[in-house]
Amino acid sequence: MQKYSFLSLARNALTYHENWQRAWRSPDPKPGYDVVIVGGGGHGLATAYYLVKEHRVGSVAVLEKGYVGGGNTGRNTEIVRSNYLWDEAAHIYEFSLKLWEGLTQQINFNLMFSQRGLLSLGHTLQDLRDIQRRINANLLNGIDSEFLTPEQIKEMVPAIDVSPRARYPILGASLQRRGGTARHDALAWGLARAADSVGVDVIHNCEVTGIRREGGAVTGVDTSRGFIKAGKVGCVTAGNSGVLASMAGMRLPLESRPLQAWVSQPLKPILDVVVMSNAVHAYISQTDRGELLCGAGVDSYNGYGQRGSPATLEHAIAAIIEMFPRFSRVRMLRQWAGTVDTCPDACPIIGLTPVKGLYFNCGWGTGGYKSTPGSGWVFAYTIAQNRPHRLNEPFSLERFATGHLIDEHGAAGVAH
Ligand SMILES: Cc1cc2nc3c(=O)[nH]c(=O)nc-3n(C[C@H](O)[C@H](O)[C@H](O)COP(=O)(O)OP(=O)(O)OC[C@H]3O[C@@H](n4cnc5c(N)ncnc54)[C@H](O)[C@@H]3O)c2cc1C
C-alpha cells in the first residue's frame, strides 16, 4: 500500500500533484484471462478483488466502458443499512454491513463510513404496524432495530416537524443505529486500488459489445478494444444488465428505470442521521461537506437516460419540505440520476445462468450500494466455485420459474 508522509503531501500540493503516483495501473487488455468481470462499479471491483484475495484465481480483468465508479456507484445517496424484512435479504445485507465495518482498514482507504443511524418514518397506523413487524423480524435475525416515538424522533432530529397538524404526521419510526452512510467515490477508488494491488487489470474505456459462446459455454467477450478470451465471464452492469443478457441470447426479468438524487448548497451541521419515509417516497441526510443529500423513488417509466423527470423531483422535494419546513429556503445545487435495474420482487439476481461459465449479478435496483462488499464476496465465491454460496442461493434466476420470490418491496419501497 502507498504511504504519504506530511512532507510528500506538501510537496505534491505545491507541484500540482505532478509526481503523484497513480492509485492503480491503467493496463492494456491482455489476449485472455481466467475471469473477465464486465462493469467497473463497486460490485464488479469487489468481485474481482475477492476472486484473487479469497480464491486465488490466477488472472482477472475488470472491463469498464467508461470510468471506474461512473455508473450507479458514483451516483447514489450512500445509504448503508441491513434492516430488511425477509431472512434471505436480511442475511445478505447484514453480512455486507459487517464487511463494511472493517472495510476501511482492510483496503486501507478511508471510506468515510459513518454509522450515524437511520430512521424510517411512519405516518399512518398501517405504517406503524409494518415498522413494528420489520423491527421484530430484524431482531429475530440479530439485526439492531428499535422503535422511536415522535418525541424521541424530535429529540434526535430537532429540525423535523412532528406536530399532529403536519401534512404527513409522524407517528413513530424504526431506528437502525448501525446504519448510516459511506462515501461512494471513495468506495470505487478504494476497491479499484485494492483490486489492482492483488494483480487485477482494471481496464477503462473498454465496452463489451458481444459475449461469444461455443457449445453452450462462454469463450470470451468482444469489446471496443478487441476480442478478449475468458474461461468465465461475470456481468455486473446494473442498469445495463438487460443489454448484456441479450448479448448472450437471454432475457432477464428486469426493468431499467431512472432514479434521481440531488444536493443543496452546503449548510452548517443540522442533520446527523439519515431520515427516510417510504410513504412519501423521499429521504434526506447531510454530507460531511454540509450539503443536504436527498432522493426519491424511481421514475415511473423505463429508460436508460440518466436524467429523470421533474414531476418525481418536485413531489419528493415538496414532501421533504412538509417534514422539514425550515428547509424551504435552502437552494438546491444540482440534480442527477442513474439507471437502476429493478426485479419484480425488489431483490437481486446473483448466480449461474443457462450458459456455462457466464454469471450475472444484477437487479439490486435502488438499494445495491449498501451491499457492495457482500455482493462482491458472494459473487466471487459463486464464480470461483461454479455454485452459489448459501447467502446468494435464494437469489438465483430460477426463482422466477419456481415462484420462490422474496418480496422486499416493503423494505425497499423508497430508493436508498
Ligand atoms: C440516485 C441513486 C441513489 C441511490 N441510492 C442508494 C443508496 O442510498 N443506498 C444503496 O444501497 N443503493 C443506492 N442506489 C443503488 C446503488 O447505487 C446500486 O445498486 C449500486 O451502486 C450498483 O452497483 P454496481 O457496481 O452493480 O453498478 P454500477 O456502479 O452502475 O456499475 C456498472 C458499470 O457497468 C458499466 N457497464 C455497463 N455496460 C457495460 C458494457 N457493455 N461494457 C463494459 N462496462 C459496462 C457501467 O459503465 C458501470 O460503470 C442508488 C442508485 C441511484 C441511481
Short mmCIF file of C-alpha atoms in Angstrom, two decimals, residues 15-400:
data_model
loop_
_atom_site.label_atom_id
_atom_site.label_comp_id
_atom_site.label_asym_id
_atom_site.label_seq_id
_atom_site.Cartn_x
_atom_site.Cartn_y
_atom_site.Cartn_z
CA THR A 15 3.72 20.86 -7.63
CA TYR A 16 0.05 20.44 -8.56
CA HIS A 17 0.34 16.69 -7.91
CA GLU A 18 2.61 16.27 -10.96
CA ASN A 19 4.54 13.50 -9.27
CA TRP A 20 1.60 11.95 -7.52
CA GLN A 21 1.68 8.19 -8.04
CA ARG A 22 -1.26 6.56 -9.80
CA ALA A 23 -3.56 4.82 -7.33
CA TRP A 24 -3.95 1.95 -9.79
CA ARG A 25 -2.37 0.98 -13.12
CA SER A 26 -4.02 1.56 -16.48
CA PRO A 27 -3.08 -1.61 -18.37
CA ASP A 28 -3.99 -2.56 -21.93
CA PRO A 29 -6.17 -5.66 -22.17
CA LYS A 30 -4.32 -8.99 -22.43
CA PRO A 31 -5.47 -11.53 -25.06
CA GLY A 32 -7.16 -13.62 -22.37
CA TYR A 33 -7.98 -14.03 -18.68
CA ASP A 34 -9.28 -16.78 -16.40
CA VAL A 35 -12.14 -14.48 -15.40
CA VAL A 36 -13.44 -11.30 -17.02
CA ILE A 37 -15.74 -9.09 -14.98
CA VAL A 38 -17.89 -6.73 -17.04
CA GLY A 39 -18.63 -3.47 -15.19
CA GLY A 40 -16.27 -1.33 -13.12
CA GLY A 41 -18.75 -0.28 -10.47
CA GLY A 42 -18.36 -1.19 -6.82
CA HIS A 43 -19.85 -4.67 -7.25
CA GLY A 44 -17.58 -5.58 -10.19
CA LEU A 45 -14.46 -4.27 -8.49
CA ALA A 46 -15.28 -6.01 -5.21
CA THR A 47 -15.91 -9.27 -7.07
CA ALA A 48 -12.54 -9.06 -8.83
CA TYR A 49 -10.75 -8.19 -5.57
CA TYR A 50 -12.26 -11.16 -3.68
CA LEU A 51 -11.70 -13.53 -6.63
CA VAL A 52 -7.97 -13.08 -6.23
CA LYS A 53 -7.78 -12.43 -2.49
CA GLU A 54 -10.10 -15.22 -1.29
CA HIS A 55 -9.98 -17.73 -4.16
CA ARG A 56 -6.51 -17.21 -5.65
CA VAL A 57 -7.86 -17.01 -9.21
CA GLY A 58 -4.84 -16.53 -11.48
CA SER A 59 -5.76 -13.76 -13.90
CA VAL A 60 -8.74 -11.41 -13.61
CA ALA A 61 -9.74 -8.28 -15.55
CA VAL A 62 -12.47 -5.73 -14.93
CA LEU A 63 -13.72 -4.17 -18.18
CA GLU A 64 -15.42 -0.81 -17.79
CA LYS A 65 -16.96 1.03 -20.72
CA GLY A 66 -16.43 4.44 -19.12
CA TYR A 67 -14.54 5.21 -15.92
CA VAL A 68 -14.48 3.40 -12.60
CA GLY A 69 -17.50 4.32 -10.47
CA GLY A 70 -19.15 6.31 -13.29
CA GLY A 71 -22.37 4.25 -13.06
CA ASN A 72 -24.68 3.99 -10.08
CA THR A 73 -21.76 3.54 -7.68
CA GLY A 74 -20.80 7.19 -8.14
CA ARG A 75 -24.39 8.45 -8.34
CA ASN A 76 -26.09 7.04 -5.28
CA THR A 77 -27.02 8.61 -1.98
CA GLU A 78 -24.58 6.47 0.03
CA ILE A 79 -27.04 4.91 2.48
CA VAL A 80 -25.84 1.75 4.18
CA ARG A 81 -28.13 -0.40 6.36
CA SER A 82 -29.27 -4.00 6.79
CA ASN A 83 -32.81 -3.81 8.24
CA TYR A 84 -34.56 -5.84 5.52
CA LEU A 85 -37.71 -7.83 6.27
CA TRP A 86 -37.20 -11.36 4.96
CA ASP A 87 -34.50 -13.70 6.27
CA GLU A 88 -32.82 -14.16 2.87
CA ALA A 89 -32.40 -10.42 2.32
CA ALA A 90 -31.60 -9.66 5.96
CA HIS A 91 -28.78 -12.24 5.95
CA ILE A 92 -27.01 -10.95 2.85
CA TYR A 93 -27.35 -7.25 3.78
CA GLU A 94 -26.21 -7.90 7.36
CA PHE A 95 -23.22 -9.88 6.06
CA SER A 96 -22.41 -6.89 3.91
CA LEU A 97 -22.80 -4.41 6.76
CA LYS A 98 -20.36 -6.47 8.81
CA LEU A 99 -17.85 -6.31 5.92
CA TRP A 100 -18.37 -2.51 5.73
CA GLU A 101 -17.47 -2.27 9.42
CA GLY A 102 -13.92 -3.46 8.67
CA LEU A 103 -13.51 -2.41 5.03
CA THR A 104 -11.67 0.90 5.52
CA GLN A 105 -8.97 -0.97 7.45
CA GLN A 106 -8.96 -3.96 5.12
CA ILE A 107 -8.34 -1.98 1.94
CA ASN A 108 -6.51 0.86 3.71
CA PHE A 109 -8.68 3.56 2.13
CA ASN A 110 -10.78 5.99 4.16
CA LEU A 111 -14.35 5.22 3.07
CA MET A 112 -15.76 7.85 5.45
CA PHE A 113 -18.02 5.11 6.78
CA SER A 114 -20.28 6.78 9.30
CA GLN A 115 -22.75 4.73 11.36
CA ARG A 116 -24.79 7.79 12.20
CA GLY A 117 -28.11 5.91 12.41
CA LEU A 118 -31.04 5.65 10.05
CA LEU A 119 -34.68 6.46 10.75
CA SER A 120 -37.60 5.08 8.71
CA LEU A 121 -40.66 7.19 9.46
CA GLY A 122 -44.25 6.01 9.84
CA HIS A 123 -47.15 8.36 9.02
CA THR A 124 -50.19 6.09 9.38
CA LEU A 125 -51.35 3.31 11.68
CA GLN A 126 -50.58 0.78 8.95
CA ASP A 127 -47.03 2.22 8.56
CA LEU A 128 -46.52 1.69 12.30
CA ARG A 129 -47.69 -1.92 12.09
CA ASP A 130 -45.30 -2.54 9.18
CA ILE A 131 -42.47 -0.88 11.09
CA GLN A 132 -43.12 -2.98 14.20
CA ARG A 133 -43.22 -6.13 12.11
CA ARG A 134 -39.92 -5.27 10.46
CA ILE A 135 -38.30 -4.42 13.81
CA ASN A 136 -39.39 -7.82 15.19
CA ALA A 137 -38.11 -9.62 12.09
CA ASN A 138 -34.78 -7.76 12.32
CA LEU A 139 -34.35 -8.60 16.00
CA LEU A 140 -35.04 -12.28 15.28
CA ASN A 141 -32.19 -12.10 12.75
CA GLY A 142 -29.83 -10.46 15.26
CA ILE A 143 -30.01 -7.09 13.46
CA ASP A 144 -30.18 -3.99 15.65
CA SER A 145 -33.51 -2.23 15.31
CA GLU A 146 -35.65 -0.17 17.68
CA PHE A 147 -38.86 1.85 17.74
CA LEU A 148 -38.87 5.60 18.43
CA THR A 149 -41.86 7.71 19.46
CA PRO A 150 -42.43 11.15 17.89
CA GLU A 151 -40.89 12.78 21.00
CA GLN A 152 -37.76 10.63 20.70
CA ILE A 153 -37.56 11.43 16.98
CA LYS A 154 -37.78 15.16 17.72
CA GLU A 155 -35.00 14.85 20.28
CA MET A 156 -32.78 13.14 17.71
CA VAL A 157 -33.77 15.37 14.76
CA PRO A 158 -34.66 18.83 16.09
CA ALA A 159 -35.30 20.18 12.55
CA ILE A 160 -38.19 17.80 11.86
CA ASP A 161 -41.86 18.75 12.31
CA VAL A 162 -43.62 16.14 14.47
CA SER A 163 -46.69 18.23 15.19
CA PRO A 164 -50.06 16.46 14.66
CA ARG A 165 -51.07 19.22 12.22
CA ALA A 166 -48.32 18.27 9.75
CA ARG A 167 -49.47 17.15 6.32
CA TYR A 168 -47.62 13.85 6.86
CA PRO A 169 -47.94 13.41 10.63
CA ILE A 170 -45.03 11.47 12.10
CA LEU A 171 -46.37 8.74 14.39
CA GLY A 172 -43.14 6.84 15.02
CA ALA A 173 -40.06 5.42 13.33
CA SER A 174 -37.70 2.49 13.28
CA LEU A 175 -34.06 3.24 14.03
CA GLN A 176 -31.07 1.20 12.96
CA ARG A 177 -28.16 2.76 14.84
CA ARG A 178 -25.56 0.78 12.85
CA GLY A 179 -26.98 2.17 9.59
CA GLY A 180 -25.57 5.34 8.05
CA THR A 181 -23.54 6.46 5.08
CA ALA A 182 -20.19 5.90 3.34
CA ARG A 183 -18.53 8.00 0.64
CA HIS A 184 -19.31 6.41 -2.73
CA ASP A 185 -16.34 7.74 -4.74
CA ALA A 186 -14.03 6.52 -2.00
CA LEU A 187 -15.54 3.05 -2.26
CA ALA A 188 -14.97 2.94 -6.04
CA TRP A 189 -11.40 4.27 -5.79
CA GLY A 190 -10.53 2.16 -2.75
CA LEU A 191 -11.79 -1.04 -4.36
CA ALA A 192 -10.07 -0.23 -7.68
CA ARG A 193 -6.77 0.26 -5.84
CA ALA A 194 -7.30 -2.88 -3.76
CA ALA A 195 -8.13 -4.97 -6.85
CA ASP A 196 -5.11 -3.57 -8.68
CA SER A 197 -2.86 -4.31 -5.72
CA VAL A 198 -3.70 -8.03 -5.90
CA GLY A 199 -2.99 -8.08 -9.66
CA VAL A 200 -6.40 -7.43 -11.25
CA ASP A 201 -6.27 -5.50 -14.56
CA VAL A 202 -8.77 -2.64 -14.19
CA ILE A 203 -9.35 -1.51 -17.79
CA HIS A 204 -11.21 1.72 -18.53
CA ASN A 205 -12.84 2.75 -21.82
CA CYS A 206 -13.40 -0.85 -22.81
CA GLU A 207 -17.01 -1.55 -23.73
CA VAL A 208 -18.20 -5.12 -24.04
CA THR A 209 -20.16 -5.41 -27.29
CA GLY A 210 -20.68 -9.17 -27.53
CA ILE A 211 -20.49 -12.36 -25.48
CA ARG A 212 -19.06 -15.26 -27.51
CA ARG A 213 -20.21 -18.81 -26.84
CA GLU A 214 -19.38 -22.23 -28.23
CA GLY A 215 -21.31 -25.40 -27.46
CA GLY A 216 -23.32 -23.64 -24.76
CA ALA A 217 -20.25 -22.33 -22.94
CA VAL A 218 -18.76 -18.85 -22.85
CA THR A 219 -15.43 -18.36 -24.67
CA GLY A 220 -14.81 -14.64 -24.29
CA VAL A 221 -16.09 -11.15 -24.98
CA ASP A 222 -15.95 -8.79 -27.95
CA THR A 223 -15.01 -5.31 -26.82
CA SER A 224 -14.32 -1.86 -28.24
CA ARG A 225 -10.63 -2.84 -27.79
CA GLY A 226 -10.83 -6.23 -29.50
CA PHE A 227 -11.72 -9.80 -28.56
CA ILE A 228 -10.72 -10.97 -25.06
CA LYS A 229 -10.72 -14.69 -24.33
CA ALA A 230 -12.14 -15.76 -20.97
CA GLY A 231 -12.89 -19.03 -19.24
CA LYS A 232 -15.54 -17.34 -17.14
CA VAL A 233 -17.43 -14.05 -17.52
CA GLY A 234 -19.24 -12.25 -14.68
CA CYS A 235 -21.64 -9.45 -15.67
CA VAL A 236 -22.17 -6.73 -13.06
CA THR A 237 -23.57 -3.89 -15.12
CA ALA A 238 -26.60 -2.71 -13.07
CA GLY A 239 -28.99 -0.75 -15.35
CA ASN A 240 -27.38 -2.22 -18.48
CA SER A 241 -27.78 -5.86 -17.42
CA GLY A 242 -30.66 -6.46 -19.84
CA VAL A 243 -28.41 -5.33 -22.71
CA LEU A 244 -25.62 -7.68 -21.61
CA ALA A 245 -28.06 -10.58 -21.21
CA SER A 246 -29.35 -10.08 -24.75
CA MET A 247 -25.73 -10.41 -25.99
CA ALA A 248 -25.86 -13.97 -24.63
CA GLY A 249 -29.32 -14.66 -26.04
CA MET A 250 -31.08 -14.36 -22.68
CA ARG A 251 -33.85 -12.20 -21.25
CA LEU A 252 -33.81 -11.22 -17.58
CA PRO A 253 -36.87 -10.21 -15.52
CA LEU A 254 -35.57 -6.65 -15.10
CA GLU A 255 -36.79 -3.13 -15.77
CA SER A 256 -34.26 -0.31 -16.12
CA ARG A 257 -35.51 3.00 -14.75
CA PRO A 258 -34.10 6.40 -13.84
CA LEU A 259 -33.52 7.08 -10.15
CA GLN A 260 -32.80 10.66 -9.11
CA ALA A 261 -30.89 12.39 -6.36
CA TRP A 262 -29.94 16.00 -5.64
CA VAL A 263 -27.94 18.12 -3.21
CA SER A 264 -28.37 21.55 -1.67
CA GLN A 265 -25.89 24.31 -1.06
CA PRO A 266 -23.67 23.47 1.95
CA LEU A 267 -25.16 24.28 5.37
CA LYS A 268 -23.79 24.20 8.88
CA PRO A 269 -24.36 20.82 10.57
CA ILE A 270 -28.12 20.40 11.12
CA LEU A 271 -28.89 16.73 10.48
CA ASP A 272 -26.69 13.93 11.80
CA VAL A 273 -28.88 10.91 10.99
CA VAL A 274 -30.40 9.60 7.78
CA VAL A 275 -34.18 10.15 7.59
CA MET A 276 -36.31 8.20 5.14
CA SER A 277 -40.01 7.88 4.53
CA ASN A 278 -41.35 5.04 2.39
CA ALA A 279 -44.83 6.53 2.40
CA VAL A 280 -43.87 9.90 0.91
CA HIS A 281 -41.06 8.43 -1.22
CA ALA A 282 -38.33 10.77 -0.07
CA TYR A 283 -35.25 10.67 2.10
CA ILE A 284 -32.55 13.03 3.31
CA SER A 285 -29.16 13.14 5.03
CA GLN A 286 -26.40 15.72 5.36
CA THR A 287 -22.99 15.06 3.84
CA ASP A 288 -19.69 15.84 5.52
CA ARG A 289 -19.44 18.83 3.14
CA GLY A 290 -22.68 20.18 4.59
CA GLU A 291 -24.93 19.54 1.60
CA LEU A 292 -28.41 18.13 2.16
CA LEU A 293 -28.40 14.96 0.08
CA CYS A 294 -31.90 13.88 -0.98
CA GLY A 295 -33.51 11.20 -3.07
CA ALA A 296 -36.85 9.95 -4.32
CA GLY A 297 -38.42 6.74 -5.59
CA VAL A 298 -37.81 5.52 -9.14
CA ASP A 299 -39.29 7.42 -12.05
CA SER A 300 -42.34 5.63 -13.39
CA TYR A 301 -41.06 4.88 -16.91
CA ASN A 302 -38.36 2.60 -18.31
CA GLY A 303 -35.31 4.13 -19.97
CA TYR A 304 -31.54 4.49 -20.00
CA GLY A 305 -31.38 8.30 -19.82
CA GLN A 306 -29.51 9.33 -16.65
CA ARG A 307 -31.76 12.36 -16.09
CA GLY A 308 -35.17 11.67 -14.52
CA SER A 309 -38.37 13.69 -14.73
CA PRO A 310 -39.21 16.96 -12.92
CA ALA A 311 -42.51 15.54 -11.58
CA THR A 312 -40.74 12.95 -9.36
CA LEU A 313 -38.27 15.56 -8.17
CA GLU A 314 -41.00 18.08 -7.35
CA HIS A 315 -43.05 15.52 -5.42
CA ALA A 316 -40.11 14.42 -3.27
CA ILE A 317 -38.92 17.98 -2.57
CA ALA A 318 -42.46 19.00 -1.57
CA ALA A 319 -42.66 16.02 0.82
CA ILE A 320 -39.28 16.84 2.38
CA ILE A 321 -40.33 20.46 2.94
CA GLU A 322 -43.55 19.27 4.61
CA MET A 323 -41.42 17.27 7.07
CA PHE A 324 -38.67 19.91 7.41
CA PRO A 325 -40.43 23.28 6.85
CA ARG A 326 -37.24 25.20 7.67
CA PHE A 327 -35.54 23.78 4.56
CA SER A 328 -37.97 25.62 2.27
CA ARG A 329 -35.48 28.45 1.72
CA VAL A 330 -32.48 26.20 1.07
CA ARG A 331 -31.18 26.40 -2.50
CA MET A 332 -30.62 23.20 -4.42
CA LEU A 333 -27.24 22.95 -6.17
CA ARG A 334 -27.55 20.09 -8.62
CA GLN A 335 -29.61 17.04 -9.59
CA TRP A 336 -28.65 13.84 -11.40
CA ALA A 337 -29.90 10.31 -12.00
CA GLY A 338 -28.66 6.78 -12.51
CA THR A 339 -30.27 3.83 -14.28
CA VAL A 340 -31.36 1.19 -11.81
CA ASP A 341 -32.29 -2.40 -12.67
CA THR A 342 -35.35 -3.50 -10.71
CA CYS A 343 -36.64 -7.05 -10.31
CA PRO A 344 -40.34 -7.82 -9.74
CA ASP A 345 -39.62 -8.79 -6.10
CA ALA A 346 -37.18 -5.91 -5.38
CA CYS A 347 -34.36 -8.42 -4.80
CA PRO A 348 -31.19 -9.08 -6.80
CA ILE A 349 -30.25 -11.91 -9.15
CA ILE A 350 -26.84 -13.38 -8.23
CA GLY A 351 -25.75 -16.62 -9.78
CA LEU A 352 -25.25 -19.01 -12.64
CA THR A 353 -27.04 -18.76 -15.99
CA PRO A 354 -28.01 -21.39 -18.60
CA VAL A 355 -24.74 -20.51 -20.41
CA LYS A 356 -21.79 -22.40 -18.89
CA GLY A 357 -19.19 -20.02 -17.46
CA LEU A 358 -21.50 -17.00 -17.62
CA TYR A 359 -22.68 -15.43 -14.35
CA PHE A 360 -24.91 -12.45 -13.60
CA ASN A 361 -25.09 -10.19 -10.56
CA CYS A 362 -27.81 -7.58 -11.10
CA GLY A 363 -31.26 -6.40 -10.08
CA TRP A 364 -30.08 -4.52 -6.99
CA GLY A 365 -32.36 -1.72 -8.10
CA THR A 366 -32.44 1.25 -5.77
CA GLY A 367 -30.52 -0.39 -2.94
CA GLY A 368 -27.33 -2.12 -4.03
CA TYR A 369 -24.72 0.33 -2.78
CA LYS A 370 -25.01 -0.89 0.80
CA SER A 371 -24.48 -4.46 -0.35
CA THR A 372 -21.33 -3.79 -2.40
CA PRO A 373 -18.78 -5.75 -0.32
CA GLY A 374 -21.15 -8.62 0.46
CA SER A 375 -22.34 -8.86 -3.13
CA GLY A 376 -18.75 -8.92 -4.41
CA TRP A 377 -17.81 -11.55 -1.82
CA VAL A 378 -20.64 -13.98 -2.66
CA PHE A 379 -20.31 -13.40 -6.41
CA ALA A 380 -16.58 -14.15 -6.27
CA TYR A 381 -17.41 -17.36 -4.40
CA THR A 382 -20.05 -18.27 -7.00
CA ILE A 383 -17.72 -17.71 -9.95
CA ALA A 384 -14.73 -19.44 -8.35
CA GLN A 385 -16.70 -22.49 -7.14
CA ASN A 386 -19.23 -22.53 -10.00
CA ARG A 387 -22.05 -22.76 -7.42
CA PRO A 388 -23.80 -20.22 -5.24
CA HIS A 389 -22.82 -19.54 -1.66
CA ARG A 390 -25.66 -20.23 0.80
CA LEU A 391 -26.12 -16.45 1.17
CA ASN A 392 -26.92 -15.95 -2.53
CA GLU A 393 -28.59 -19.28 -3.24
CA PRO A 394 -32.10 -17.81 -2.72
CA PHE A 395 -31.31 -15.08 -5.29
CA SER A 396 -30.94 -17.41 -8.27
CA LEU A 397 -32.52 -16.78 -11.66
CA GLU A 398 -34.61 -19.94 -11.22
CA ARG A 399 -36.76 -18.31 -8.55
CA PHE A 400 -38.74 -16.62 -11.32
#
